[in-house]
Short mmCIF file of C-alpha atoms and ligand atoms in Angstrom, two decimals:
data_model
loop_
_atom_site.label_atom_id
_atom_site.label_comp_id
_atom_site.label_asym_id
_atom_site.label_seq_id
_atom_site.Cartn_x
_atom_site.Cartn_y
_atom_site.Cartn_z
CA UNK A 1 -15.57 -0.59 -11.84
CA UNK A 2 -15.75 -2.38 -15.20
CA UNK A 3 -18.38 -0.26 -16.94
CA UNK A 4 -16.77 3.09 -17.46
CA UNK A 5 -14.90 5.14 -20.02
CA UNK A 6 -11.14 5.25 -20.07
CA UNK A 7 -8.09 3.25 -21.08
CA UNK A 8 -6.20 0.45 -19.37
CA UNK A 9 -2.66 -0.52 -20.33
CA UNK A 10 -2.84 -4.25 -21.06
CA UNK A 11 0.25 -6.19 -22.17
CA UNK A 12 1.79 -3.20 -23.86
CA UNK A 13 -1.27 -1.61 -25.44
CA UNK A 14 -3.89 0.89 -24.37
CA UNK A 15 -7.23 -0.94 -24.36
CA UNK A 16 -10.68 0.65 -23.88
CA UNK A 17 -11.68 0.17 -20.22
CA UNK A 18 -14.72 -2.01 -20.98
CA UNK A 19 -12.67 -4.32 -23.22
CA UNK A 20 -9.85 -4.98 -20.73
CA UNK A 21 -11.03 -8.54 -20.05
CA UNK A 22 -9.56 -11.96 -19.37
CA UNK A 23 -10.84 -15.56 -19.59
CA UNK A 24 -12.59 -17.32 -16.65
CA UNK A 25 -9.82 -19.95 -16.72
CA UNK A 26 -7.20 -17.32 -15.91
CA UNK A 27 -4.79 -19.16 -13.62
CA UNK A 28 -4.44 -16.32 -11.08
CA UNK A 29 -8.22 -16.13 -10.67
CA UNK A 30 -8.14 -19.73 -9.38
CA UNK A 31 -5.08 -19.76 -7.13
CA UNK A 32 -4.23 -16.13 -6.37
CA UNK A 33 -0.65 -16.30 -7.64
CA UNK A 34 -0.12 -12.77 -8.90
CA UNK A 35 1.59 -9.58 -7.79
CA UNK A 36 0.46 -6.00 -7.76
CA UNK A 37 1.14 -2.49 -6.60
CA UNK A 38 -0.89 0.39 -5.26
CA UNK A 39 0.61 3.67 -6.47
CA UNK A 40 -0.62 7.25 -6.33
CA UNK A 41 -0.30 10.28 -8.55
CA UNK A 42 -0.93 13.69 -7.03
CA UNK A 43 -1.75 17.04 -8.52
CA UNK A 44 1.36 19.26 -8.15
CA UNK A 45 2.47 22.66 -9.51
CA UNK A 46 4.27 20.64 -12.26
CA UNK A 47 1.10 18.81 -13.25
CA UNK A 48 0.24 15.29 -12.11
CA UNK A 49 3.24 13.47 -10.61
CA UNK A 50 3.57 9.84 -9.49
CA UNK A 51 4.94 9.50 -5.96
CA UNK A 52 7.97 7.20 -5.58
CA UNK A 53 7.32 5.46 -8.88
CA UNK A 54 10.76 3.86 -8.97
CA UNK A 55 10.33 2.27 -5.53
CA UNK A 56 6.87 0.92 -6.39
CA UNK A 57 8.12 -0.59 -9.65
CA UNK A 58 11.16 -2.05 -7.87
CA UNK A 59 8.85 -3.66 -5.29
CA UNK A 60 6.61 -5.05 -8.06
CA UNK A 61 9.64 -6.69 -9.67
CA UNK A 62 10.84 -7.98 -6.29
CA UNK A 63 7.38 -9.45 -5.63
CA UNK A 64 7.47 -11.21 -9.01
CA UNK A 65 11.00 -12.46 -8.33
CA UNK A 66 9.97 -13.85 -4.93
CA UNK A 67 7.09 -15.76 -6.54
CA UNK A 68 9.26 -16.81 -9.48
CA UNK A 69 7.01 -15.10 -12.02
CA UNK A 70 8.69 -14.14 -15.26
CA UNK A 71 8.22 -10.46 -16.06
CA UNK A 72 7.65 -9.88 -19.77
CA UNK A 73 8.35 -6.13 -19.55
CA UNK A 74 11.23 -4.04 -18.26
CA UNK A 75 11.01 -1.62 -15.34
CA UNK A 76 11.34 1.26 -17.82
CA UNK A 77 8.37 -0.03 -19.82
CA UNK A 78 6.23 -0.32 -16.71
CA UNK A 79 7.24 3.12 -15.48
CA UNK A 80 6.23 4.51 -18.87
CA UNK A 81 2.95 2.54 -18.76
CA UNK A 82 2.12 4.08 -15.39
CA UNK A 83 2.80 7.60 -16.64
CA UNK A 84 0.76 6.87 -19.75
CA UNK A 85 -2.40 5.67 -17.97
CA UNK A 86 -2.57 8.83 -15.87
CA UNK A 87 -1.86 11.04 -18.89
CA UNK A 88 -4.16 9.30 -21.37
CA UNK A 89 -7.04 9.12 -18.89
CA UNK A 90 -6.52 12.86 -18.32
CA UNK A 91 -6.29 12.38 -14.55
CA UNK A 92 -4.95 15.11 -12.34
CA UNK A 93 -4.58 12.82 -9.34
CA UNK A 94 -5.06 9.06 -9.34
CA UNK A 95 -4.68 5.69 -7.70
CA UNK A 96 -2.73 3.34 -9.99
CA UNK A 97 -2.97 -0.41 -10.02
CA UNK A 98 -0.24 -2.32 -11.85
CA UNK A 99 -0.90 -6.07 -11.63
CA UNK A 100 0.83 -9.14 -13.07
CA UNK A 101 -1.12 -12.36 -13.44
CA UNK A 102 -0.82 -15.76 -15.04
CA UNK A 103 -2.98 -16.37 -18.11
CA UNK A 104 -5.29 -19.24 -19.07
CA UNK A 105 -2.64 -21.37 -20.80
CA UNK A 106 -3.00 -24.13 -18.20
CA UNK A 107 -4.61 -24.92 -14.85
CA UNK A 108 -2.05 -27.14 -13.09
CA UNK A 109 -0.30 -26.09 -9.90
CA UNK A 110 3.02 -26.71 -11.62
CA UNK A 111 2.32 -23.42 -13.37
CA UNK A 112 4.71 -24.30 -16.16
CA UNK A 113 4.34 -22.75 -19.60
CA UNK A 114 2.15 -19.98 -18.22
CA UNK A 115 2.38 -16.51 -19.62
CA UNK A 116 2.57 -13.49 -17.29
CA UNK A 117 0.18 -10.74 -18.30
CA UNK A 118 0.46 -7.20 -17.03
CA UNK A 119 -2.14 -4.49 -16.65
CA UNK A 120 -1.94 -0.95 -15.34
CA UNK A 121 -5.19 0.84 -14.50
CA UNK A 122 -5.65 4.30 -12.98
CA UNK A 123 -8.67 6.07 -11.58
CA UNK A 124 -9.60 8.87 -9.22
CA UNK A 125 -9.70 7.75 -5.59
CA UNK A 126 -9.53 10.84 -3.41
CA UNK A 127 -9.65 9.52 0.18
CA UNK A 128 -9.38 5.95 1.51
CA UNK A 129 -11.24 6.79 4.73
CA UNK A 130 -13.72 9.57 5.56
CA UNK A 131 -11.83 12.87 5.00
CA UNK A 132 -12.26 13.92 8.66
CA UNK A 133 -10.36 10.77 9.75
CA UNK A 134 -7.10 12.52 8.80
CA UNK A 135 -7.62 14.83 11.76
CA UNK A 136 -9.86 12.88 14.13
CA UNK A 137 -8.24 9.49 13.69
CA UNK A 138 -9.81 6.07 13.32
CA UNK A 139 -10.97 3.28 15.60
CA UNK A 140 -9.20 -0.05 15.20
CA UNK A 141 -9.37 -3.47 16.78
CA UNK A 142 -6.94 -6.32 17.13
CA UNK A 143 -7.88 -8.93 14.58
CA UNK A 144 -8.76 -12.49 15.45
CA UNK A 145 -6.87 -13.35 12.23
CA UNK A 146 -3.09 -13.76 12.47
CA UNK A 147 -0.90 -12.02 9.88
CA UNK A 148 0.91 -14.30 7.45
CA UNK A 149 3.77 -16.31 8.82
CA UNK A 150 7.00 -15.51 6.98
CA UNK A 151 7.36 -19.10 5.85
CA UNK A 152 3.75 -19.70 4.79
CA UNK A 153 3.15 -16.94 2.30
CA UNK A 154 5.94 -14.66 1.27
CA UNK A 155 5.31 -11.48 3.25
CA UNK A 156 7.71 -9.31 1.27
CA UNK A 157 5.78 -10.02 -1.93
CA UNK A 158 2.73 -7.86 -2.50
CA UNK A 159 0.93 -10.94 -3.75
CA UNK A 160 -2.73 -11.13 -4.73
CA UNK A 161 -3.49 -14.18 -2.57
CA UNK A 162 -2.04 -12.56 0.56
CA UNK A 163 -5.00 -10.21 0.59
CA UNK A 164 -7.54 -12.86 1.61
CA UNK A 165 -6.10 -12.44 5.10
CA UNK A 166 -6.39 -8.64 4.85
CA UNK A 167 -9.98 -8.76 3.63
CA UNK A 168 -11.08 -11.16 6.39
CA UNK A 169 -9.48 -8.96 9.03
CA UNK A 170 -10.92 -5.73 7.62
CA UNK A 171 -14.44 -7.16 7.33
CA UNK A 172 -14.31 -8.38 10.92
CA UNK A 173 -13.16 -4.94 12.11
CA UNK A 174 -15.86 -3.14 10.11
CA UNK A 175 -18.53 -5.52 11.43
CA UNK A 176 -17.44 -4.58 14.95
CA UNK A 177 -17.89 -0.87 14.26
CA UNK A 178 -14.20 -0.12 13.74
CA UNK A 179 -12.54 1.32 10.65
CA UNK A 180 -9.47 -0.89 10.42
CA UNK A 181 -7.91 -4.04 11.85
CA UNK A 182 -4.56 -4.48 13.55
CA UNK A 183 -3.08 -7.87 12.76
CA UNK A 184 -0.60 -9.58 15.06
CA UNK A 185 2.05 -11.97 13.83
CA UNK A 186 2.05 -15.67 14.69
CA UNK A 187 3.96 -14.94 17.90
CA UNK A 188 1.46 -12.32 19.00
CA UNK A 189 3.47 -9.19 18.17
CA UNK A 190 2.02 -6.26 16.24
CA UNK A 191 2.47 -6.69 12.48
CA UNK A 192 0.38 -4.21 10.48
CA UNK A 193 -3.09 -3.13 9.36
CA UNK A 194 -4.95 -4.86 6.55
CA UNK A 195 -3.25 -2.49 4.08
CA UNK A 196 -1.05 -0.23 6.20
CA UNK A 197 2.08 -0.21 8.34
CA UNK A 198 1.78 1.03 11.91
CA UNK A 199 3.81 3.49 14.00
CA UNK A 200 3.48 4.44 17.67
CA UNK A 201 4.97 7.41 19.52
CA UNK A 202 5.94 7.00 23.19
CA UNK A 203 7.85 9.61 25.22
CA UNK A 204 8.97 11.32 22.02
CA UNK A 205 10.40 8.17 20.42
CA UNK A 206 8.82 6.68 17.30
CA UNK A 207 8.49 2.90 17.09
CA UNK A 208 7.44 0.65 14.23
CA UNK A 209 7.52 -3.15 13.88
CA UNK A 210 10.61 -4.57 12.27
CA UNK A 211 10.29 -5.89 8.73
CA UNK A 212 9.37 -9.48 9.41
CA UNK A 213 5.75 -10.30 8.64
CA UNK A 214 4.73 -6.79 7.57
CA UNK A 215 5.06 -5.39 4.08
CA UNK A 216 8.07 -3.18 3.35
CA UNK A 217 5.89 -0.14 2.96
CA UNK A 218 7.06 2.74 0.83
CA UNK A 219 5.10 5.23 2.96
CA UNK A 220 6.71 3.61 6.03
CA UNK A 221 10.12 4.34 4.51
CA UNK A 222 9.09 7.92 3.66
CA UNK A 223 7.90 8.54 7.22
CA UNK A 224 11.08 7.07 8.73
CA UNK A 225 13.12 9.47 6.58
CA UNK A 226 10.95 12.46 7.57
CA UNK A 227 11.01 11.58 11.27
CA UNK A 228 14.79 11.21 11.22
CA UNK A 229 15.08 14.53 9.38
CA UNK A 230 12.99 16.15 12.16
CA UNK A 231 15.41 14.75 14.76
CA UNK A 232 13.21 11.97 16.15
CA UNK A 233 14.70 8.65 17.11
CA UNK A 234 12.97 5.91 15.09
CA UNK A 235 13.22 2.40 16.50
CA UNK A 236 12.21 -0.73 14.59
CA UNK A 237 11.36 -3.40 17.14
CA UNK A 238 8.84 -5.98 18.28
CA UNK A 239 5.76 -4.20 19.62
CA UNK A 240 3.01 -5.70 21.77
CA UNK A 241 -0.63 -4.69 21.54
CA UNK A 242 -0.56 -3.20 25.03
CA UNK A 243 2.32 -0.94 24.01
CA UNK A 244 -0.10 0.48 21.45
CA UNK A 245 -2.78 0.91 24.16
CA UNK A 246 -0.46 3.11 26.26
CA UNK A 247 1.28 4.95 23.41
CA UNK A 248 0.97 8.74 23.26
CA UNK A 249 0.14 8.54 19.55
CA UNK A 250 -0.38 5.85 16.92
CA UNK A 251 -0.84 6.10 13.19
CA UNK A 252 -1.05 4.00 10.07
CA UNK A 253 0.87 4.64 6.84
CA UNK A 254 0.15 3.42 3.32
CA UNK A 255 -0.18 4.65 -0.24
CA UNK A 256 -3.97 4.50 -0.03
CA UNK A 257 -4.34 5.44 3.66
CA UNK A 258 -1.49 8.01 3.55
CA UNK A 259 -0.77 9.06 7.18
CA UNK A 260 -3.78 8.18 9.27
CA UNK A 261 -4.04 8.78 13.04
CA UNK A 262 -5.45 6.03 15.27
CA UNK A 263 -7.63 7.40 18.05
CA UNK A 264 -8.88 4.18 19.65
CA UNK A 265 -7.61 0.61 19.82
CA UNK A 266 -9.70 -2.23 21.29
CA UNK A 267 -11.94 0.29 23.06
CA UNK A 268 -9.00 2.13 24.66
CA UNK A 269 -8.36 5.78 23.84
CA UNK A 270 -4.87 6.36 22.41
CA UNK A 271 -3.20 9.45 23.90
CA UNK A 272 -5.55 12.42 23.68
CA UNK A 273 -8.00 10.45 21.54
CA UNK A 274 -7.28 12.44 18.40
CA UNK A 275 -4.35 13.20 16.10
CA UNK A 276 -1.20 13.85 18.14
CA UNK A 277 1.39 16.56 17.42
CA UNK A 278 4.08 14.21 16.04
CA UNK A 279 1.55 12.55 13.74
CA UNK A 280 0.34 15.96 12.60
CA UNK A 281 3.89 17.13 11.74
CA UNK A 282 4.67 13.97 9.77
CA UNK A 283 1.30 14.04 8.04
CA UNK A 284 1.85 17.66 6.98
CA UNK A 285 5.34 16.84 5.66
CA UNK A 286 3.87 13.91 3.75
CA UNK A 287 1.14 15.98 2.09
CA UNK A 288 3.59 18.80 1.31
CA UNK A 289 5.92 16.28 -0.29
CA UNK A 290 3.40 14.33 -2.39
CA UNK A 291 1.70 17.48 -3.66
CA UNK A 292 5.01 19.09 -4.65
CA UNK A 293 4.82 21.88 -2.03
CA UNK A 294 8.09 20.74 -0.49
CA UNK A 295 11.39 20.85 -2.38
CA UNK A 296 13.08 18.18 -0.25
CA UNK A 297 12.96 15.04 -2.42
CA UNK A 298 12.32 16.08 -6.05
CA UNK A 299 13.39 12.60 -7.21
CA UNK A 300 10.30 11.16 -5.49
CA UNK A 301 7.93 12.91 -7.92
CA UNK A 302 7.81 11.68 -11.50
CA UNK A 303 5.91 14.03 -13.81
CA UNK A 304 3.32 12.37 -15.98
CA UNK A 305 3.20 14.98 -18.74
N1 PMP B 401 0.97 -3.39 4.50
C1 PMP B 401 0.11 -3.93 3.63
C2 PMP B 401 -0.43 -5.28 3.90
C3 PMP B 401 -0.29 -3.23 2.48
O1 PMP B 401 -1.14 -3.75 1.61
C4 PMP B 401 0.22 -1.93 2.27
C5 PMP B 401 -0.21 -1.14 1.06
N2 PMP B 401 0.60 -1.43 -0.04
C6 PMP B 401 1.12 -1.40 3.20
C7 PMP B 401 1.47 -2.16 4.32
C8 PMP B 401 1.72 -0.04 3.01
O2 PMP B 401 2.62 -0.05 1.93
P1 PMP B 401 2.87 1.26 1.06
O3 PMP B 401 3.21 2.33 2.00
O4 PMP B 401 4.01 0.88 0.17
O5 PMP B 401 1.62 1.53 0.30
#
């Protein structure tokens, strides 16, 4: 990733990609106290547009607030930085990575007198999973790792260190021949994937875990709005793993994963064993929206040019 052409926004300036470096005594590198976002820009008839930029920037600031990190830039500056990295790297569609980290001013856990640094990078990242997974669905397994407890790490912060748990769970799932993990909370209820929220469909009703240990996903919110618009009842509640086994449909949502059907969970076929009709409708609405084919929520698309 480091050896390529391009520009990265770094503390207010565009820096050549290869020179966007930091010291080995960077505080966040040692303890994981940092916050980030995963954002996408899509090619639309109005040129590249960033999907739900405002909500992603709001969540970044909320994450920093939760961790008590001082933000040296305003939301407007970071929104502009995100538009600029897509524009100046001449990207038509992109994955964007804003990230705030503590510098190398000190190493103590007190973390006093540390400076928050901010980067925004953008690159092409067409599909998180194999492209056919959008139709065929993926195989998942229940993780042996428990999702964060709400009073151990702060689950509503998209914090760097929280992703150790995600990476362990994903690696375990991949090693078992699955494509993603499903993490349960500390009480054994379904929480989320390593980087996605989960939905199930049973008897025409759509269920998703309540916002306790899972991240307040922006795609989750988009899908809830679409489903409601289509007339579905959407219920946020505690879900057990065996409710997923017997669901008619299940799917993951996330900025990177988009809307991804789940065809098998712990060796059990879900519904028909491929993308279900409700998932397909919501997935189509999602792609129509992000690529500017739908006129429903123009405020969700921020032009880059
Ligand atoms: N849960 C976790 C743990 C995630 O990392 C993500 C990706 N940001 C999500 C859920 C989905 O969130 P969003 O739809 O905002 O990308």
